[in-house]
PDB file of C-alpha atoms in Angstrom:
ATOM      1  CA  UNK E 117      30.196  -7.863 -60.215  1.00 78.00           C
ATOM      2  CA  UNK E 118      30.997  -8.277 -56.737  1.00 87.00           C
ATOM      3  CA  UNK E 119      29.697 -10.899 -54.334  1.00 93.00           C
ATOM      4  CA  UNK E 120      26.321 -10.059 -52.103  1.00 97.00           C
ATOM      5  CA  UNK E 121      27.110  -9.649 -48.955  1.00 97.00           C
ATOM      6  CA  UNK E 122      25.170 -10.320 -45.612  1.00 97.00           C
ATOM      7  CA  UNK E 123      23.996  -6.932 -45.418  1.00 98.00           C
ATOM      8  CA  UNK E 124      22.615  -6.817 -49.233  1.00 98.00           C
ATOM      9  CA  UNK E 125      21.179 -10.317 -48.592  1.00 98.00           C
ATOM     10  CA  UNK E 126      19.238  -9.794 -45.742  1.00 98.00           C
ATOM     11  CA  UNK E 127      17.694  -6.528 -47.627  1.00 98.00           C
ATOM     12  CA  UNK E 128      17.033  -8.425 -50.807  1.00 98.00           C
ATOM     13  CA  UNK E 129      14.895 -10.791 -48.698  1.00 98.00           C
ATOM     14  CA  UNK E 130      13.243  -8.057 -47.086  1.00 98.00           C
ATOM     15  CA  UNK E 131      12.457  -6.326 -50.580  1.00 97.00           C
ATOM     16  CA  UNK E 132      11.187  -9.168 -52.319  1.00 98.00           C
ATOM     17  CA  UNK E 133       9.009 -10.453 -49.282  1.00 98.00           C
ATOM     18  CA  UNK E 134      10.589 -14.001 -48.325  1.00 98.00           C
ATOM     19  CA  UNK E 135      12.468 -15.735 -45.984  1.00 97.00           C
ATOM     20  CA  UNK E 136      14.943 -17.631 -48.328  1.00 97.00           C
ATOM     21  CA  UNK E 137      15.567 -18.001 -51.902  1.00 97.00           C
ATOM     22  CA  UNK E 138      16.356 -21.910 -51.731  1.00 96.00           C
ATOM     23  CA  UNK E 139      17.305 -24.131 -49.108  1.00 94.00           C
ATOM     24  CA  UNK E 140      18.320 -27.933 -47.833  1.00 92.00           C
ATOM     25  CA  UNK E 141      16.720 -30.886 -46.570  1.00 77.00           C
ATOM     26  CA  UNK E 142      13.152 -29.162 -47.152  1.00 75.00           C
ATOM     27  CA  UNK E 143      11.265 -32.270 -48.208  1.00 79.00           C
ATOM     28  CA  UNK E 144      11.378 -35.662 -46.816  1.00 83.00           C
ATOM     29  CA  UNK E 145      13.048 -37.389 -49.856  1.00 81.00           C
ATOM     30  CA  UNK E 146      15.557 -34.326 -50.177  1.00 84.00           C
ATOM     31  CA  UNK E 147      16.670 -34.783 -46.338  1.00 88.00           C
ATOM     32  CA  UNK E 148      17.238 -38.796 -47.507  1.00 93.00           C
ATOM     33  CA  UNK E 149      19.860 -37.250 -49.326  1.00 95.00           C
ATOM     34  CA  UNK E 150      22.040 -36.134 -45.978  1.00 94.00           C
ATOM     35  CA  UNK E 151      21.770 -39.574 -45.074  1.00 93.00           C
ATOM     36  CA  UNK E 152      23.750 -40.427 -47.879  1.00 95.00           C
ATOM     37  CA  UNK E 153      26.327 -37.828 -47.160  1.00 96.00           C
ATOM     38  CA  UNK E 154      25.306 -35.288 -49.487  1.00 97.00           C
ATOM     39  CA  UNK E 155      23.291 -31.446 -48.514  1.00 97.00           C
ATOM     40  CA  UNK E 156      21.658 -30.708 -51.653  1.00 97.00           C
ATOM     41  CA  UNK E 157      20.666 -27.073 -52.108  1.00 97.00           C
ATOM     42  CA  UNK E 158      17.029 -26.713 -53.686  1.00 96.00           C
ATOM     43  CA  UNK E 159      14.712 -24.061 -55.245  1.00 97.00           C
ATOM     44  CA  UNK E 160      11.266 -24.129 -55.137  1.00 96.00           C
ATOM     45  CA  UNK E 161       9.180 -22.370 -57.367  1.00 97.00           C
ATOM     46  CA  UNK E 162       5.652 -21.791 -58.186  1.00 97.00           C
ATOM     47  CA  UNK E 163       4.990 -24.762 -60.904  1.00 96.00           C
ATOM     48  CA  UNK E 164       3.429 -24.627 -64.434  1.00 97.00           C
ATOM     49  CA  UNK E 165       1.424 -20.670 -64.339  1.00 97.00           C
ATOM     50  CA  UNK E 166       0.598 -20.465 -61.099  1.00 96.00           C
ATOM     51  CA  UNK E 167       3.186 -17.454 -60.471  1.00 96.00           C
ATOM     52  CA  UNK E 168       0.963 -15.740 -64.116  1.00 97.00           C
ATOM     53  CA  UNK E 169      -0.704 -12.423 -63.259  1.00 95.00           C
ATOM     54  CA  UNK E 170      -0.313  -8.614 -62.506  1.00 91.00           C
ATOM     55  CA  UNK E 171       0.426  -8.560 -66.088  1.00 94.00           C
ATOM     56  CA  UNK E 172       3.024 -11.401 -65.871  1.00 96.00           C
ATOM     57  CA  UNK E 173       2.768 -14.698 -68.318  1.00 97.00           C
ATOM     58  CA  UNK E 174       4.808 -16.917 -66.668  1.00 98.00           C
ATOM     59  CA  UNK E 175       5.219 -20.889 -67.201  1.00 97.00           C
ATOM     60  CA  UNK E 176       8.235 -22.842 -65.349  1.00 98.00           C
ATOM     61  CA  UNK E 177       6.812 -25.695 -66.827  1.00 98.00           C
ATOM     62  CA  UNK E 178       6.302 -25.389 -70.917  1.00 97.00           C
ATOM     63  CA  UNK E 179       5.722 -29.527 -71.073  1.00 97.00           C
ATOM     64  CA  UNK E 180       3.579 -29.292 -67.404  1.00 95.00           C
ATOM     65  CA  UNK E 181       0.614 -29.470 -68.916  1.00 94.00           C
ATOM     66  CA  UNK E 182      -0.392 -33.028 -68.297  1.00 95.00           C
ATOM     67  CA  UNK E 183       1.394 -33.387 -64.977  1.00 93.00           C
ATOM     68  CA  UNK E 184       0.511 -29.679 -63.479  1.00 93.00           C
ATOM     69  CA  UNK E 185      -2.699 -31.397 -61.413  1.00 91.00           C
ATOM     70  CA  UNK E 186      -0.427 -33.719 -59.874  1.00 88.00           C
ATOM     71  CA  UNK E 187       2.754 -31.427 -59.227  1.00 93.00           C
ATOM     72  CA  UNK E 188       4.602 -32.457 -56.118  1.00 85.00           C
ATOM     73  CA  UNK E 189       3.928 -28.356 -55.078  1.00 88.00           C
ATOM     74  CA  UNK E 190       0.521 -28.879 -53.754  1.00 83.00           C
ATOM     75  CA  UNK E 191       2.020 -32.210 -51.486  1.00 90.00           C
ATOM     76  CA  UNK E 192       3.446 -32.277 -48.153  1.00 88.00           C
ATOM     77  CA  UNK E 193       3.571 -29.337 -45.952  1.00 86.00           C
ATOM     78  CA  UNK E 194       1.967 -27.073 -48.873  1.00 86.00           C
ATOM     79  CA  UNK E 195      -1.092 -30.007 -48.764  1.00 89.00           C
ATOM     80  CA  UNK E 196      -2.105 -28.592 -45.607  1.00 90.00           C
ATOM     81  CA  UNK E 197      -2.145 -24.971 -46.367  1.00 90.00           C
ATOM     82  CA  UNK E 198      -3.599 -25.094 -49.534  1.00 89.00           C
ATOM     83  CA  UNK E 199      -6.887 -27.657 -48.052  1.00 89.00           C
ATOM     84  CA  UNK E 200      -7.006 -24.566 -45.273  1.00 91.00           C
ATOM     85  CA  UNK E 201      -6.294 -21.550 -47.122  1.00 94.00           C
ATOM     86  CA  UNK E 202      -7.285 -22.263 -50.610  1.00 91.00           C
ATOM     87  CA  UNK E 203      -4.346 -21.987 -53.592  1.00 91.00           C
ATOM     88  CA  UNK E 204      -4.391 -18.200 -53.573  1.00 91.00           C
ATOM     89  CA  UNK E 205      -4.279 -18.354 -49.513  1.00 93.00           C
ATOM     90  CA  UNK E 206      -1.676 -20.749 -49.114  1.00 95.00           C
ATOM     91  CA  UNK E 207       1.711 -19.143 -47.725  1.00 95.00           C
ATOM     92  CA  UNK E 208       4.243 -21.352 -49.380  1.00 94.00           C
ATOM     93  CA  UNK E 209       2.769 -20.578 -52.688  1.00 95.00           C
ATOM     94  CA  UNK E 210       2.685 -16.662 -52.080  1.00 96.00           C
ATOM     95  CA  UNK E 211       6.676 -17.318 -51.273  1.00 95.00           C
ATOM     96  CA  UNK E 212       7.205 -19.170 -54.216  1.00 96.00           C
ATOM     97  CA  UNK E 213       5.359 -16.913 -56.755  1.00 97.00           C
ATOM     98  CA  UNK E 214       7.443 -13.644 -55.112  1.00 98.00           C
ATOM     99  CA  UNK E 215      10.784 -15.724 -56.011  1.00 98.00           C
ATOM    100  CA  UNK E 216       9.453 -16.952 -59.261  1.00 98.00           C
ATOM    101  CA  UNK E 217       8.306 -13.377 -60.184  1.00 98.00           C
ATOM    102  CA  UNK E 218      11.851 -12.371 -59.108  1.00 98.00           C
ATOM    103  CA  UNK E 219      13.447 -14.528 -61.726  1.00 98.00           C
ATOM    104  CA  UNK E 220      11.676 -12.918 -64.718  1.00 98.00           C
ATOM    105  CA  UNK E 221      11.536  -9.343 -63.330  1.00 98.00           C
ATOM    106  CA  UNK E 222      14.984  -8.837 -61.856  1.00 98.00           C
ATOM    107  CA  UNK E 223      16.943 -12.180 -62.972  1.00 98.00           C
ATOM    108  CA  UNK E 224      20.422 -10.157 -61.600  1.00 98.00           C
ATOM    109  CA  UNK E 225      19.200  -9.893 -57.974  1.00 98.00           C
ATOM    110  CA  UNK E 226      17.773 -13.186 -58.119  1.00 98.00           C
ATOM    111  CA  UNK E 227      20.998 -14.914 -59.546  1.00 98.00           C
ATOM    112  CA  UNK E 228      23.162 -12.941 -56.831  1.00 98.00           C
ATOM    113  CA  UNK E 229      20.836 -13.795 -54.306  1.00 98.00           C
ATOM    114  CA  UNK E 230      21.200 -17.402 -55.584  1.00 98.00           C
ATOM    115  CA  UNK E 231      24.885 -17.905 -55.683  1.00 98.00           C
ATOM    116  CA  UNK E 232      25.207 -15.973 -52.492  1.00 98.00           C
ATOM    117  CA  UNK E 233      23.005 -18.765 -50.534  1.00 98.00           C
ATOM    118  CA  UNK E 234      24.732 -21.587 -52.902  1.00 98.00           C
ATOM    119  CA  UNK E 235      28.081 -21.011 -51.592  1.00 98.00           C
ATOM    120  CA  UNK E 236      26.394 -20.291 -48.151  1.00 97.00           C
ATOM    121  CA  UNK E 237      25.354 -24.120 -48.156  1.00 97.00           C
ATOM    122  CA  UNK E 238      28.676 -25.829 -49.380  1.00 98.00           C
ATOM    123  CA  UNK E 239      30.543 -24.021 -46.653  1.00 98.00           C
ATOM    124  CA  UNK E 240      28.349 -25.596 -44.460  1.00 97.00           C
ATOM    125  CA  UNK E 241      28.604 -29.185 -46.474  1.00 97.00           C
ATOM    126  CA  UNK E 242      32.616 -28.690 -46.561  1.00 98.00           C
ATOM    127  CA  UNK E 243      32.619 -27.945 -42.985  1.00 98.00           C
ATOM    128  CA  UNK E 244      30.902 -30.988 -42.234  1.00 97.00           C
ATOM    129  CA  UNK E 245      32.870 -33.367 -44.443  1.00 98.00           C
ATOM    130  CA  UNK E 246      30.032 -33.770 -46.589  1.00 97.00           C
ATOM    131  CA  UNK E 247      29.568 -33.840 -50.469  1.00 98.00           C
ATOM    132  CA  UNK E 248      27.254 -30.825 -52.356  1.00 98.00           C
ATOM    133  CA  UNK E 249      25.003 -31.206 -54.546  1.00 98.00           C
ATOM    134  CA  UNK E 250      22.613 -28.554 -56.055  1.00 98.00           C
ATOM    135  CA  UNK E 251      18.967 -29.266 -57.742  1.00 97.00           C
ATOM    136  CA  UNK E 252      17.688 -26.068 -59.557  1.00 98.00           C
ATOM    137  CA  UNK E 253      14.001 -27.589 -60.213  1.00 97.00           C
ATOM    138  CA  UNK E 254      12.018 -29.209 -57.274  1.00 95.00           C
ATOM    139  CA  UNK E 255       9.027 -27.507 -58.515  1.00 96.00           C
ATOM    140  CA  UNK E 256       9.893 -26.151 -62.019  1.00 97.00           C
ATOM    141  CA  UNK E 257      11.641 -27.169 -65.823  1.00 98.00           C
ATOM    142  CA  UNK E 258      13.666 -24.616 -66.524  1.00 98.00           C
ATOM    143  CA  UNK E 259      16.879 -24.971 -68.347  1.00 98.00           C
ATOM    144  CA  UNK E 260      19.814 -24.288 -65.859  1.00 98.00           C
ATOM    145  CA  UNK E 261      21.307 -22.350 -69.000  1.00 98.00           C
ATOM    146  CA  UNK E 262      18.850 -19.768 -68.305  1.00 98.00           C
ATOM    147  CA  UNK E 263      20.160 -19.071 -65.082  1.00 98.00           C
ATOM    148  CA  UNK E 264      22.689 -16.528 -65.923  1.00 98.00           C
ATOM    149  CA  UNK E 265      24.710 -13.747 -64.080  1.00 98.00           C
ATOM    150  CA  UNK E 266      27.482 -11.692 -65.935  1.00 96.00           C
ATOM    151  CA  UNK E 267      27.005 -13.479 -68.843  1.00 97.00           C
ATOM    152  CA  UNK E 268      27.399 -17.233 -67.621  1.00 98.00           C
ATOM    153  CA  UNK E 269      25.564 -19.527 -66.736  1.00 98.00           C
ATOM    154  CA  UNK E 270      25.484 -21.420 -63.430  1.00 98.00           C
ATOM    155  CA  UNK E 271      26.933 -24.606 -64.888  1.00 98.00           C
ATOM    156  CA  UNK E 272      29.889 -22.514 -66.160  1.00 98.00           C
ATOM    157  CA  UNK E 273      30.095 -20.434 -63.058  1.00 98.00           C
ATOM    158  CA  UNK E 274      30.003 -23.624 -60.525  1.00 98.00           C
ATOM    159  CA  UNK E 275      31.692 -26.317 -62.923  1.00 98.00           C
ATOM    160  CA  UNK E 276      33.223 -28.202 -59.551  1.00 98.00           C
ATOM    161  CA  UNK E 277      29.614 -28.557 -58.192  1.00 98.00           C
ATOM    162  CA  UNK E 278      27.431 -31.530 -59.103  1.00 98.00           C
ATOM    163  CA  UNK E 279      23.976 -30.173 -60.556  1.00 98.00           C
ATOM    164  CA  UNK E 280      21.108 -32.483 -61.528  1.00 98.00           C
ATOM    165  CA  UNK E 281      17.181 -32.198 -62.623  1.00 98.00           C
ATOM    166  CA  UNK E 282      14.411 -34.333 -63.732  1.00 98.00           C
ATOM    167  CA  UNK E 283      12.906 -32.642 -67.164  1.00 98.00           C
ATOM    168  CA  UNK E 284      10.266 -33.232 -69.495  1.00 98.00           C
ATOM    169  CA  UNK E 285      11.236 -31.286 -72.360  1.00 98.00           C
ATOM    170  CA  UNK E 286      13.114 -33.099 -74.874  1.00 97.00           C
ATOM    171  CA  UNK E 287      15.161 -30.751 -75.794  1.00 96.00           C
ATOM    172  CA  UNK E 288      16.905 -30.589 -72.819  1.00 97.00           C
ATOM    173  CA  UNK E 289      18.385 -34.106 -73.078  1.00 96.00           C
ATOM    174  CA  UNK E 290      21.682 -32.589 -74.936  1.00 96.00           C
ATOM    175  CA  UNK E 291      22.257 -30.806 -71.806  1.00 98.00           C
ATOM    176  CA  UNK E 292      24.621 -33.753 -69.757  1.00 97.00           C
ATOM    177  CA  UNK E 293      26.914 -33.915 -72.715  1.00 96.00           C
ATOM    178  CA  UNK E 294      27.805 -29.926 -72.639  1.00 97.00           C
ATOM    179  CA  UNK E 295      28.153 -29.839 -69.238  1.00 98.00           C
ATOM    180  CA  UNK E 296      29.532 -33.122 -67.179  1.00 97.00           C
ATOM    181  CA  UNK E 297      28.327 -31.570 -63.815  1.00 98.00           C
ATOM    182  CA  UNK E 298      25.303 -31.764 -64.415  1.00 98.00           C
ATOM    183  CA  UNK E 299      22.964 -34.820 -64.727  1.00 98.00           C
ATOM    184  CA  UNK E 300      19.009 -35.099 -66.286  1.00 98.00           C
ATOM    185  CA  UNK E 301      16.306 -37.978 -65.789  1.00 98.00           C
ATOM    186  CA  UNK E 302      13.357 -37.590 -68.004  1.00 98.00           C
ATOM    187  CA  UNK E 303      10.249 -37.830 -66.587  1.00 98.00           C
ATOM    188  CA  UNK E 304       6.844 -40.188 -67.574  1.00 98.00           C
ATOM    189  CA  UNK E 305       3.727 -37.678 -67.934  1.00 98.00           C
ATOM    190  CA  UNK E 306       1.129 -40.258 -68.811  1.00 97.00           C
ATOM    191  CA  UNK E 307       1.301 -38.636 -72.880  1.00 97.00           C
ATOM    192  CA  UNK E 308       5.045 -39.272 -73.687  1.00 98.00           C
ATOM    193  CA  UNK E 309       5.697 -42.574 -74.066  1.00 98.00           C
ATOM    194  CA  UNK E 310       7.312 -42.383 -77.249  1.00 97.00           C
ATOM    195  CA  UNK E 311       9.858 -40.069 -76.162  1.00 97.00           C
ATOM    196  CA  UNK E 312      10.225 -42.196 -73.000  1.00 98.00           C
ATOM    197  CA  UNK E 313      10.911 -45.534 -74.841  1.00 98.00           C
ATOM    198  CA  UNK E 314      13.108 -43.148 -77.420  1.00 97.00           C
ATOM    199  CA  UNK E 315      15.028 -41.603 -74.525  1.00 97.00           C
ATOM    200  CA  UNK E 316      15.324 -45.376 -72.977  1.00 98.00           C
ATOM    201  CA  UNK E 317      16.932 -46.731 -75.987  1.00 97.00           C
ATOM    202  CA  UNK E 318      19.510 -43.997 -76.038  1.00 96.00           C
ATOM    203  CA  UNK E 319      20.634 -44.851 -72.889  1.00 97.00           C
ATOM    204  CA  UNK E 320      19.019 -42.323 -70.531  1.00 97.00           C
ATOM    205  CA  UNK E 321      16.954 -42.701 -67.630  1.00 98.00           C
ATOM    206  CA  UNK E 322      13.181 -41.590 -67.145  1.00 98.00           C
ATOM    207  CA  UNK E 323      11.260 -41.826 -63.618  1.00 98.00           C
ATOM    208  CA  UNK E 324       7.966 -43.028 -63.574  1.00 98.00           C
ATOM    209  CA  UNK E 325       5.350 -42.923 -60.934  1.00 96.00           C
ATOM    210  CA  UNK E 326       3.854 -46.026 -60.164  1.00 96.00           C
ATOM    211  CA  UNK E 327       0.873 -46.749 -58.157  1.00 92.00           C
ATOM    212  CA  UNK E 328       2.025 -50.099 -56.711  1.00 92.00           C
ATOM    213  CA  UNK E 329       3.644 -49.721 -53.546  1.00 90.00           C
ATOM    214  CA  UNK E 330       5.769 -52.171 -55.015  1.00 91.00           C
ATOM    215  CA  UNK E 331       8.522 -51.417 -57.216  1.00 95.00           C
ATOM    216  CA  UNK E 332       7.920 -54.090 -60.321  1.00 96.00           C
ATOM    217  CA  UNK E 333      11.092 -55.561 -62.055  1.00 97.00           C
ATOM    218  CA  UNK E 334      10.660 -54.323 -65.240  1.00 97.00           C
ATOM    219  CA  UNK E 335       8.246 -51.470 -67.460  1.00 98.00           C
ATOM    220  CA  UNK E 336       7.941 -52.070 -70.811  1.00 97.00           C
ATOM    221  CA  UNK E 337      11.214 -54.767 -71.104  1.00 97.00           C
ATOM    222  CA  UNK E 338      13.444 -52.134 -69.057  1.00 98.00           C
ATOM    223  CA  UNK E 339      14.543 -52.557 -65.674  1.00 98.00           C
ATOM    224  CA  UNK E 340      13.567 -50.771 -63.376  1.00 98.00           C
ATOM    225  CA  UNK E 341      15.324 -48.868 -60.237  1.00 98.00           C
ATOM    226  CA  UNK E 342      14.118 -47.206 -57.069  1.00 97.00           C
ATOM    227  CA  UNK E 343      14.307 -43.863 -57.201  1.00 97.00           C
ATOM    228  CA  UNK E 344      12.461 -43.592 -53.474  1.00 95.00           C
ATOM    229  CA  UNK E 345      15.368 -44.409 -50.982  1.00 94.00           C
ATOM    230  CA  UNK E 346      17.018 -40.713 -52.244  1.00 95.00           C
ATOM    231  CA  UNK E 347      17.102 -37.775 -54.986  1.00 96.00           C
ATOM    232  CA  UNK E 348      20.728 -38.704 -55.630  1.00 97.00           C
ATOM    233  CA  UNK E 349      19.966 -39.032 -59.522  1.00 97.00           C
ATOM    234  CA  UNK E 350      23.402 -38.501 -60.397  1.00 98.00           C
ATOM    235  CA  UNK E 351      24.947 -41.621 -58.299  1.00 97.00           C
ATOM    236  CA  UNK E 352      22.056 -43.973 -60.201  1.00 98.00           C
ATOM    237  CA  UNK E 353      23.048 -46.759 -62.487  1.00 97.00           C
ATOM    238  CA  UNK E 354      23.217 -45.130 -66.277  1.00 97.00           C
ATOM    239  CA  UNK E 355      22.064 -46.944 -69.287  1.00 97.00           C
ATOM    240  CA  UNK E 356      18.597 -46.445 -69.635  1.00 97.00           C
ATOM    241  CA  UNK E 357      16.723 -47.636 -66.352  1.00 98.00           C
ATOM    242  CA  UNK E 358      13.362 -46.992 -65.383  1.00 98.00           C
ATOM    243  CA  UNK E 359      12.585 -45.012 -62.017  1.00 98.00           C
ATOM    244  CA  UNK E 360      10.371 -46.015 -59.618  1.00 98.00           C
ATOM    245  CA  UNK E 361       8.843 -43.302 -57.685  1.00 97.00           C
ATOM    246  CA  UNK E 362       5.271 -43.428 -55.430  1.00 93.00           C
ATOM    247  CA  UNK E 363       2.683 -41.127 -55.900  1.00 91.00           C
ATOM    248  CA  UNK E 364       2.087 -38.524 -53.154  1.00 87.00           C
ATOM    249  CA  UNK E 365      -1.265 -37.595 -52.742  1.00 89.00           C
ATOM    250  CA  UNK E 366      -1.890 -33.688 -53.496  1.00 90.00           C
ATOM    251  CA  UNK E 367      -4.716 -31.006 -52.517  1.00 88.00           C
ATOM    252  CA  UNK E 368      -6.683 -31.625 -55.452  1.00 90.00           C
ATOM    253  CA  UNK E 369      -6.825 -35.078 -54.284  1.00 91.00           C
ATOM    254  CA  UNK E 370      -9.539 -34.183 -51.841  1.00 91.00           C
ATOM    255  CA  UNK E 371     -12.877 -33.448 -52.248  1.00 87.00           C
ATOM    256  CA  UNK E 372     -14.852 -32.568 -49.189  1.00 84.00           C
ATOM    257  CA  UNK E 373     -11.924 -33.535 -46.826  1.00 85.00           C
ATOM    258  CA  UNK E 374     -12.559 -37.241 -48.534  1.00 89.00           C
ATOM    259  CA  UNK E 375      -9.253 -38.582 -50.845  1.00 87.00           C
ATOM    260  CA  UNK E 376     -10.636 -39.616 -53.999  1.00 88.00           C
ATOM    261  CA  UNK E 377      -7.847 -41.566 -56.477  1.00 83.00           C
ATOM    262  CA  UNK E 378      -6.827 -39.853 -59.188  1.00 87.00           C
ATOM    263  CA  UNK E 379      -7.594 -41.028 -62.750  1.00 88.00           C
ATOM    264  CA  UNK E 380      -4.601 -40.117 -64.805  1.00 94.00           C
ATOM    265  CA  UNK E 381      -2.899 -42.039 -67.214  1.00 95.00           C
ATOM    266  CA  UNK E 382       0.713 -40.032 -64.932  1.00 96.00           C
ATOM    267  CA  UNK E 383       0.556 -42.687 -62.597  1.00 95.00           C
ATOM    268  CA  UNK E 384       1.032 -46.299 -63.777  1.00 96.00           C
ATOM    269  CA  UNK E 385      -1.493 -48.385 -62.437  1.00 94.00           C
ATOM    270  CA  UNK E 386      -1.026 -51.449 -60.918  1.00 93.00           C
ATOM    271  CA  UNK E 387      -2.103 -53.835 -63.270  1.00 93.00           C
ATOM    272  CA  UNK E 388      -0.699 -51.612 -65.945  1.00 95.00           C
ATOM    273  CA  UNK E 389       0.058 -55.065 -68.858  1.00 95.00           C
ATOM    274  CA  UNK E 390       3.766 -53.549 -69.741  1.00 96.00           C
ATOM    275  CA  UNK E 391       4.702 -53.694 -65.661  1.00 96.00           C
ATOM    276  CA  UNK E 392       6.419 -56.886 -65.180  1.00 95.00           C
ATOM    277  CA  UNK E 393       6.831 -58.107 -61.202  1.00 94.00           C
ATOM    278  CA  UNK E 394       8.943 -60.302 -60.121  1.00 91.00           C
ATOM    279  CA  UNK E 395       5.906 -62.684 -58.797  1.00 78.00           C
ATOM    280  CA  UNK E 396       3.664 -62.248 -62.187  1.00 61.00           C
ATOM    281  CA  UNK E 397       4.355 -63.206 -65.919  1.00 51.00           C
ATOM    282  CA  UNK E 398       4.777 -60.370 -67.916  1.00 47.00           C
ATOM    283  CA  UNK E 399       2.097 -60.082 -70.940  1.00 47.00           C
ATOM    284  CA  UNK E 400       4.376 -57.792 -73.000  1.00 44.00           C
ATOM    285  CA  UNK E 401       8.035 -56.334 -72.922  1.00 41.00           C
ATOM    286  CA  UNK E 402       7.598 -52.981 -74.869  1.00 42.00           C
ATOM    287  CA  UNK E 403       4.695 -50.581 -76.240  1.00 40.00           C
ATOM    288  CA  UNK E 404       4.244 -50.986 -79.718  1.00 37.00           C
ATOM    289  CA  UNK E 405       4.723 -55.096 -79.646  1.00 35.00           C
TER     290      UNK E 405
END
């Protein structure tokens, strides 16, 4: 199959309703990573079921359960027009259903719509002398093996491009050692610890979200790293780390226009007894001790 061109782009867009597929520096954390040198392409899609309905059951997330409430979707920019339009109302999640609907409904157009703004946005990186790196889930967990076009998969059809993802499905965890471009972080949702500490002693990295606004030394007896100062996954130290990332405060985190904390075992509190700081005594170095 031939490459989209300009023209079938720009009517694509126009068919499915949006104004891009995926994009670069679209979130505060994602634009640390042109400081570092790299313009990381991202998709955003609607998260956990939120893109379910007109006869569609759809679920980006099939281990979201316990972290849906909290999903980075409803933070930021999308905050704001969710608390004034309501879920349904706001007009980043309309966009992101549309290109989530797209996936399951017509996953040809949406892969050549994909790869056409993909290589888009490393001409621009090349040009620029800067390195590319492309993140398939900001706002989903699905397996980059399921993005397929002509039989391939995008791993396979980019294998000189560096693709990373944070998951919560076990499963996916094999992943890295098929493919070598492309790098996985498990993620912490308040219910997993076993598979965290499992994943830990195999020598693979989870993220975390913390509460303190101070990264602690050490979670359960593993160090820990800050995973804050970019979304560079790939460049972190490998060996099973733990990955300190803040909470940012969603929709849902409002009630009458007043913040009220959530109460979710997803964010480690601060006086969590496995966090160890490095101006407290720890009371225990692993779960299960």
């Amino acid at each position: 199959m031939e490459k989209m061109t300009y023209k079938e782009y720009n009517n694509a867009l126009k068919t499915v309703g949006i104004s891009y597929l995926g994009k670069f520096d679209t979130s505060a954390k994602l634009a640390l990573n042109g400081k570092a040198g790299v313009i990381t392409y991202c998709l955003y899609l609607a998260p956990w079921k939120l893109a379910s309905g007109d006869g569609l059951n759809i679920n980006v997330c099939p281990s979201g359960k316990n972290c849906a409430p909290f999903c980075l979707n409803a933070s930021g920019h999308n905050k704001s027009d969710i608390l004034a339009r309501g879920v349904e109302g706001s007009r980043i999640n309309r966009a992101r259903i549309k290109k989530t609907r797209l996936f399951y409904t017509d996953r040809v157009l949406f892969m050549r719509m994909l790869c056409y703004e993909l290589e888009k946005t490393r001409a621009y990186a090349e040009n620029r002398n800067m390195d590319f790196s492309v993140r398939l889930n900001c706002t989903s967990d699905l397996s980059p093996l399921a993005f397929v076009l002509n039989g391939k998969n995008i791993l396979d059809m980019y294998p000189d491009v560096q693709f990373y993802d944070y998951t919560k499905v076990p499963a996916r965890l094999d992943i890295p050692s098929m493919y070598k471009n492309y790098d996985l972080t498990f993620s912490f949702d308040g219910y997993n610890i076993d598979t965290c500490i499992d994943a830990l002693r195999k020598g693979i990295n989870i993220a975390v979200v913390f509460e303190s606004q101070v990264p602690p030394i050490a979670w359960n007896g593993y160090p820990v790293i800050d995973m804050t100062k970019s979304d560079l996954r790939y460049k972190d130290a490998k060996g099973g780390f733990v990955g300190y990332l803040e909470y940012h405060r969603v929709a849902s985190d409002y009630k009458s226009g007043k913040y009220i904390r959530p109460n979710t075992p997803f964010v480690v509190k601060e006086d969590d007894p496995y966090i160890t700081y490095a101006f407290k005594t720890p009371k225990s170095t692993e779960i299960g001790e």
